[in-house]
Amino acid sequence: MSLCQICAQTIGTCSWERDFTPVPGWEAKPTTVLIQSGVREPSYRVLDCPLYVPPGKGRVAEGGKDAPRPILAIHMETGNITRYPSIKQAEKQGGFQSSAIYRCLRGEAKYHKQHYFRESKAL
């Protein structure tokens, strides 16, 4: 697993997340990932990164559950990304359990229903 999958860094603040530019100073091993079309694409497994924010250190850990938080649901196998304006909307539209999403965002669980969850700056 790559550190990126559990990093609590806000979406859009990391060059790898934003435009697939390697982060200066990271330690990463070349790998491939399966994309939505069923094709394997080159990627990296990040082992250490200067921008890494441990789970439980992001906004979810600092705020209350009632604050709207745009999130991304990333399917583990396809890499498909679905954006939701809030965790409640992910619960309604995506059929996810909000409590499970919070556990994933705080680093207490790795995934829920074959999805990783990440906070997003904006939709």
Coordinates of N, CA, C and O in Angstrom, one line a residue:
M1 N 0.8 -1.2 0.0 CA 0.0 0.0 0.0 C 0.9 1.2 0.0 O 1.9 1.3 0.6
S2 N 0.5 2.3 -0.7 CA 1.2 3.5 -0.8 C 0.7 4.4 0.4 O -0.5 4.4 0.8
L3 N 1.6 5.2 0.9 CA 1.3 6.2 1.9 C 0.1 7.1 1.5 O -0.7 7.6 2.3
C4 N 0.1 7.4 0.2 CA -0.9 8.3 -0.4 C -2.3 7.8 0.0 O -3.3 8.6 0.1
Q5 N -2.5 6.5 0.1 CA -3.8 6.0 0.3 C -4.4 6.3 1.7 O -5.6 6.2 1.9
I6 N -3.5 6.6 2.6 CA -3.9 6.9 4.0 C -3.6 8.3 4.4 O -3.9 8.7 5.6
C7 N -2.9 9.0 3.6 CA -2.5 10.4 3.9 C -3.7 11.3 4.2 O -4.7 11.3 3.4
A8 N -3.6 12.1 5.2 CA -4.7 13.0 5.5 C -4.5 14.4 4.9 O -5.3 15.3 5.2
Q9 N -3.5 14.6 4.1 CA -3.3 15.8 3.4 C -4.5 16.2 2.6 O -5.1 15.4 2.0
T10 N -4.9 17.5 2.6 CA -6.1 17.9 1.9 C -5.8 17.8 0.4 O -4.7 18.1 -0.1
I11 N -6.8 17.3 -0.3 CA -6.7 17.2 -1.8 C -6.3 18.5 -2.4 O -6.8 19.5 -2.1
G12 N -5.4 18.4 -3.4 CA -5.0 19.5 -4.1 C -3.7 20.2 -3.6 O -3.2 21.1 -4.2
T13 N -3.2 19.8 -2.5 CA -2.1 20.4 -1.9 C -0.8 19.6 -2.1 O 0.3 20.0 -1.8
C14 N -0.9 18.5 -2.8 CA 0.2 17.6 -3.1 C 0.4 17.5 -4.6 O -0.6 17.3 -5.3
S15 N 1.6 17.7 -5.1 CA 1.9 17.6 -6.5 C 1.5 16.3 -7.1 O 1.1 16.2 -8.3
W16 N 1.7 15.2 -6.4 CA 1.4 13.9 -6.9 C -0.1 13.7 -7.1 O -0.6 13.2 -8.1
E17 N -0.9 14.2 -6.1 CA -2.3 14.1 -6.1 C -2.9 15.0 -7.2 O -3.8 14.7 -7.9
R18 N -2.3 16.2 -7.4 CA -2.8 17.2 -8.3 C -2.5 16.9 -9.7 O -3.4 16.9 -10.6
D19 N -1.2 16.5 -10.1 CA -0.9 16.4 -11.5 C 0.1 15.3 -11.8 O 0.8 15.3 -12.8
F20 N 0.2 14.3 -10.8 CA 1.1 13.2 -10.9 C 2.6 13.6 -11.1 O 3.3 12.9 -11.8
T21 N 3.0 14.7 -10.5 CA 4.4 15.1 -10.5 C 5.0 14.6 -9.2 O 4.5 14.9 -8.1
P22 N 6.0 13.7 -9.2 CA 6.6 13.2 -8.0 C 7.0 14.3 -7.0 O 7.4 15.4 -7.4
V23 N 6.8 14.1 -5.7 CA 7.1 15.0 -4.7 C 8.6 15.0 -4.4 O 9.1 14.0 -4.1
P24 N 9.2 16.2 -4.5 CA 10.7 16.2 -4.2 C 11.0 15.7 -2.8 O 10.3 16.1 -1.8
G25 N 11.9 14.8 -2.7 CA 12.3 14.2 -1.4 C 11.5 13.0 -0.9 O 11.8 12.4 0.1
W26 N 10.6 12.5 -1.7 CA 9.9 11.3 -1.3 C 10.7 10.1 -1.6 O 11.6 10.1 -2.4
E27 N 10.4 9.0 -1.0 CA 10.9 7.7 -1.3 C 9.8 6.8 -1.8 O 8.8 6.6 -1.2
A28 N 10.0 6.4 -3.1 CA 8.9 5.7 -3.8 C 9.5 4.6 -4.7 O 10.6 4.8 -5.3
K29 N 8.7 3.5 -4.8 CA 9.1 2.5 -5.7 C 8.2 2.4 -6.9 O 7.0 2.5 -6.8
P30 N 8.7 2.3 -8.1 CA 7.9 2.2 -9.3 C 7.0 1.0 -9.2 O 7.4 -0.1 -8.7
T31 N 5.7 1.1 -9.7 CA 4.8 0.0 -9.7 C 3.8 0.3 -10.8 O 4.0 1.2 -11.6
T32 N 2.7 -0.5 -10.9 CA 1.7 -0.2 -11.9 C 0.3 -0.3 -11.1 O 0.2 -0.9 -10.1
V33 N -0.7 0.4 -11.7 CA -2.0 0.4 -11.1 C -3.0 0.1 -12.2 O -2.8 0.4 -13.3
L34 N -4.1 -0.6 -11.8 CA -5.1 -0.9 -12.7 C -6.1 0.2 -12.8 O -6.6 0.7 -11.8
I35 N -6.3 0.8 -14.0 CA -7.2 1.9 -14.1 C -8.6 1.4 -14.6 O -8.7 0.2 -14.9
Q36 N -9.5 2.3 -14.7 CA -10.9 2.0 -15.0 C -11.1 1.2 -16.3 O -11.9 0.3 -16.4
S37 N -10.3 1.4 -17.3 CA -10.4 0.7 -18.6 C -9.8 -0.7 -18.5 O -9.9 -1.4 -19.5
G38 N -9.3 -1.1 -17.4 CA -8.7 -2.4 -17.3 C -7.2 -2.5 -17.7 O -6.7 -3.6 -17.7
V39 N -6.7 -1.4 -18.0 CA -5.3 -1.3 -18.4 C -4.4 -1.0 -17.2 O -4.8 -0.2 -16.3
R40 N -3.2 -1.5 -17.1 CA -2.3 -1.2 -16.1 C -1.4 0.0 -16.5 O -0.9 0.0 -17.6
E41 N -1.3 1.0 -15.6 CA -0.5 2.2 -15.9 C 0.6 2.3 -14.9 O 0.5 1.9 -13.8
P42 N 1.7 2.9 -15.3 CA 2.8 3.1 -14.4 C 2.5 4.1 -13.3 O 1.7 5.0 -13.5
S43 N 3.0 3.8 -12.1 CA 2.7 4.6 -10.9 C 3.8 4.4 -9.9 O 4.9 3.9 -10.3
Y44 N 3.6 4.9 -8.7 CA 4.6 4.7 -7.6 C 3.9 4.2 -6.4 O 2.8 4.6 -6.1
R45 N 4.6 3.4 -5.6 CA 4.2 3.1 -4.2 C 5.1 3.9 -3.3 O 6.3 3.8 -3.2
V46 N 4.4 4.9 -2.7 CA 5.2 5.9 -1.8 C 5.4 5.3 -0.5 O 4.5 4.9 0.2
L47 N 6.7 5.3 -0.1 CA 7.1 4.7 1.2 C 7.4 5.7 2.3 O 7.2 5.5 3.4
D48 N 7.8 6.9 1.8 CA 8.1 8.0 2.7 C 7.9 9.3 1.9 O 8.3 9.4 0.8
C49 N 7.3 10.3 2.5 CA 7.0 11.6 1.8 C 7.1 12.8 2.8 O 6.5 12.7 3.9
P50 N 7.7 13.9 2.4 CA 7.8 15.0 3.3 C 6.5 15.7 3.5 O 6.3 16.4 4.5
L51 N 5.5 15.5 2.6 CA 4.2 16.1 2.7 C 3.2 15.2 3.5 O 2.0 15.6 3.7
Y52 N 3.6 14.0 3.8 CA 2.7 13.0 4.5 C 2.1 13.6 5.8 O 2.8 14.1 6.6
V53 N 0.8 13.5 5.9 CA 0.0 13.8 7.1 C -0.6 12.6 7.6 O -1.4 11.9 6.9
P54 N -0.2 12.1 8.8 CA -0.8 10.9 9.4 C -2.3 10.9 9.5 O -2.8 12.0 9.8
P55 N -3.0 9.8 9.4 CA -4.4 9.7 9.6 C -4.7 10.2 11.0 O -3.9 10.0 12.0
G56 N -5.8 11.0 11.2 CA -6.1 11.5 12.5 C -5.5 12.9 12.7 O -5.8 13.5 13.8
K57 N -4.8 13.4 11.8 CA -4.2 14.8 11.9 C -4.9 15.8 11.0 O -4.6 16.9 11.0
G58 N -5.8 15.4 10.2 CA -6.5 16.3 9.2 C -7.7 17.0 9.9 O -7.9 16.9 11.1
R59 N -8.5 17.6 9.1 CA -9.7 18.4 9.5 C -10.7 17.5 10.3 O -11.3 17.9 11.2
V60 N -10.9 16.2 9.8 CA -11.9 15.4 10.5 C -11.5 15.2 11.9 O -12.4 15.2 12.8
A61 N -10.2 15.0 12.2 CA -9.8 14.8 13.6 C -10.0 16.0 14.5 O -10.2 16.0 15.6
E62 N -9.9 17.2 13.8 CA -10.0 18.5 14.5 C -11.4 19.1 14.7 O -11.6 19.8 15.6
G63 N -12.3 18.7 13.8 CA -13.6 19.3 13.8 C -14.7 18.3 14.3 O -14.5 17.2 14.6
G64 N -15.9 18.9 14.4 CA -17.1 18.1 14.8 C -17.6 17.3 13.6 O -17.4 17.6 12.4
K65 N -18.5 16.4 13.9 CA -19.0 15.5 12.8 C -20.1 16.3 12.0 O -20.4 15.9 10.9
D66 N -20.6 17.4 12.5 CA -21.7 18.1 11.8 C -21.2 19.0 10.7 O -22.0 19.4 9.8
A67 N -19.9 19.4 10.7 CA -19.4 20.3 9.6 C -19.4 19.6 8.3 O -18.9 18.4 8.2
P68 N -19.9 20.2 7.2 CA -19.8 19.6 5.9 C -18.4 19.5 5.4 O -17.6 20.4 5.5
R69 N -18.0 18.3 4.9 CA -16.7 18.1 4.5 C -16.8 17.4 3.1 O -17.2 16.2 3.0
P70 N -16.4 18.1 2.0 CA -16.4 17.4 0.7 C -15.4 16.3 0.8 O -14.3 16.4 1.4
I71 N -15.8 15.1 0.2 CA -14.9 14.0 0.3 C -14.8 13.3 -1.1 O -15.7 13.5 -2.0
L72 N -13.8 12.5 -1.3 CA -13.6 11.6 -2.5 C -13.7 10.2 -2.0 O -13.1 9.8 -1.0
A73 N -14.5 9.4 -2.8 CA -14.5 8.0 -2.6 C -13.8 7.3 -3.7 O -14.1 7.5 -4.9
I74 N -12.7 6.6 -3.4 CA -11.8 6.1 -4.4 C -11.9 4.6 -4.4 O -11.6 3.9 -3.4
H75 N -12.4 4.0 -5.5 CA -12.6 2.5 -5.5 C -11.2 1.8 -5.6 O -10.3 2.2 -6.3
M76 N -11.0 0.8 -4.7 CA -9.7 0.2 -4.6 C -9.3 -0.5 -5.8 O -8.1 -0.5 -6.1
E77 N -10.1 -1.1 -6.6 CA -9.7 -1.9 -7.7 C -9.7 -1.1 -9.0 O -8.7 -1.2 -9.8
T78 N -10.6 -0.2 -9.2 CA -10.7 0.5 -10.5 C -10.0 1.8 -10.5 O -9.7 2.4 -11.5
G79 N -9.9 2.4 -9.3 CA -9.3 3.7 -9.1 C -10.3 4.8 -9.4 O -10.0 6.0 -9.5
N80 N -11.6 4.4 -9.7 CA -12.7 5.4 -10.0 C -12.9 6.3 -8.8 O -12.9 5.8 -7.6
I81 N -13.0 7.6 -9.0 CA -13.1 8.6 -8.0 C -14.5 9.2 -8.1 O -14.9 9.7 -9.1
T82 N -15.3 9.2 -7.0 CA -16.6 9.8 -6.9 C -16.5 10.9 -5.9 O -16.0 10.7 -4.8
R83 N -16.9 12.1 -6.3 CA -16.8 13.3 -5.4 C -18.2 13.5 -4.7 O -19.2 13.4 -5.4
Y84 N -18.2 13.8 -3.4 CA -19.4 14.0 -2.7 C -19.3 15.4 -2.0 O -18.2 15.6 -1.4
P85 N -20.3 16.2 -1.9 CA -20.2 17.5 -1.2 C -20.1 17.4 0.3 O -19.6 18.3 1.0
S86 N -20.5 16.2 0.8 CA -20.5 16.0 2.3 C -20.5 14.5 2.5 O -20.9 13.7 1.7
I87 N -20.2 14.1 3.8 CA -20.3 12.7 4.1 C -21.7 12.3 4.2 O -22.0 11.1 3.8
K88 N -22.6 13.1 4.5 CA -24.1 12.8 4.5 C -24.5 12.4 3.1 O -25.3 11.5 2.9
Q89 N -24.0 13.2 2.1 CA -24.4 12.9 0.7 C -23.8 11.6 0.2 O -24.4 10.9 -0.5
A90 N -22.6 11.3 0.7 CA -22.0 10.0 0.4 C -22.8 8.9 0.9 O -22.9 7.8 0.3
E91 N -23.4 9.1 2.1 CA -24.2 8.1 2.7 C -25.5 7.9 1.9 O -25.9 6.8 1.6
K92 N -26.1 9.0 1.5 CA -27.4 9.0 0.8 C -27.2 8.5 -0.7 O -27.9 7.6 -1.1
Q93 N -26.2 9.1 -1.4 CA -26.1 8.8 -2.8 C -25.2 7.5 -3.0 O -25.5 6.8 -4.0
G94 N -24.2 7.3 -2.2 CA -23.3 6.2 -2.4 C -23.6 4.9 -1.7 O -23.0 3.9 -1.9
G95 N -24.5 5.0 -0.7 CA -24.8 3.9 0.1 C -23.8 3.5 1.2 O -23.7 2.4 1.7
F96 N -22.9 4.5 1.5 CA -21.9 4.2 2.5 C -22.4 4.6 3.9 O -23.3 5.4 4.0
Q97 N -21.8 4.0 4.9 CA -22.2 4.3 6.3 C -21.3 5.5 6.7 O -20.1 5.4 6.7
S98 N -21.9 6.6 7.2 CA -21.1 7.8 7.6 C -20.1 7.4 8.7 O -19.0 7.9 8.7
S99 N -20.5 6.6 9.6 CA -19.6 6.2 10.7 C -18.4 5.5 10.2 O -17.3 5.7 10.7
A100 N -18.5 4.7 9.2 CA -17.4 4.0 8.5 C -16.5 5.0 7.8 O -15.3 4.8 7.8
I101 N -17.1 6.0 7.1 CA -16.3 7.0 6.4 C -15.5 7.7 7.4 O -14.3 7.9 7.2
Y102 N -16.1 8.1 8.6 CA -15.3 8.9 9.6 C -14.1 8.0 10.1 O -13.0 8.5 10.3
R103 N -14.4 6.7 10.3 CA -13.3 5.8 10.8 C -12.2 5.8 9.8 O -11.0 5.8 10.1
C104 N -12.5 5.7 8.5 CA -11.5 5.7 7.4 C -10.7 7.0 7.4 O -9.5 7.0 7.3
L105 N -11.4 8.2 7.5 CA -10.7 9.5 7.4 C -9.8 9.7 8.7 O -8.8 10.4 8.6
R106 N -10.2 9.1 9.8 CA -9.4 9.3 11.0 C -8.3 8.2 11.1 O -7.4 8.3 12.0
G107 N -8.2 7.3 10.1 CA -7.2 6.3 10.1 C -7.5 5.1 10.9 O -6.6 4.2 11.2
E108 N -8.7 4.9 11.4 CA -9.1 3.8 12.3 C -9.5 2.6 11.4 O -9.5 1.5 11.9
A109 N -9.7 2.8 10.1 CA -10.0 1.8 9.2 C -9.4 2.1 7.9 O -9.2 3.3 7.6
K110 N -9.0 1.1 7.1 CA -8.3 1.4 5.8 C -9.3 1.7 4.7 O -9.1 2.5 3.8
Y111 N -10.5 1.0 4.7 CA -11.4 1.2 3.6 C -12.8 0.7 4.0 O -13.0 0.1 5.1
H112 N -13.8 1.1 3.2 CA -15.2 0.7 3.5 C -15.8 0.4 2.1 O -15.7 1.2 1.2
K113 N -16.4 -0.7 2.0 CA -17.1 -1.1 0.8 C -16.2 -1.0 -0.5 O -16.6 -0.4 -1.5
Q114 N -15.0 -1.4 -0.3 CA -13.9 -1.4 -1.4 C -13.6 0.0 -1.8 O -13.2 0.3 -2.9
H115 N -13.7 1.0 -0.9 CA -13.4 2.4 -1.2 C -12.5 3.0 -0.1 O -12.6 2.7 1.0
Y116 N -11.5 3.8 -0.6 CA -10.7 4.6 0.3 C -11.4 6.0 0.3 O -12.0 6.4 -0.7
F117 N -11.3 6.7 1.4 CA -12.0 8.0 1.5 C -10.9 9.1 1.8 O -10.0 8.9 2.6
R118 N -11.0 10.2 1.1 CA -10.1 11.3 1.3 C -10.9 12.6 1.4 O -11.9 12.7 0.7
E119 N -10.4 13.5 2.1 CA -11.0 14.8 2.2 C -10.7 15.6 0.9 O -9.6 15.4 0.3
S120 N -11.6 16.5 0.5 CA -11.3 17.3 -0.7 C -11.5 18.8 -0.3 O -12.3 19.1 0.6
K121 N -10.7 19.6 -0.9 CA -10.8 21.1 -0.6 C -12.2 21.6 -1.1 O -12.8 22.3 -0.4
A122 N -12.5 21.3 -2.3 CA -13.8 21.8 -2.9 C -14.2 20.9 -4.0 O -13.4 20.1 -4.5
L123 N -15.5 21.0 -4.3 CA -16.0 20.2 -5.4 C -15.9 20.9 -6.7 O -16.0 22.1 -6.8

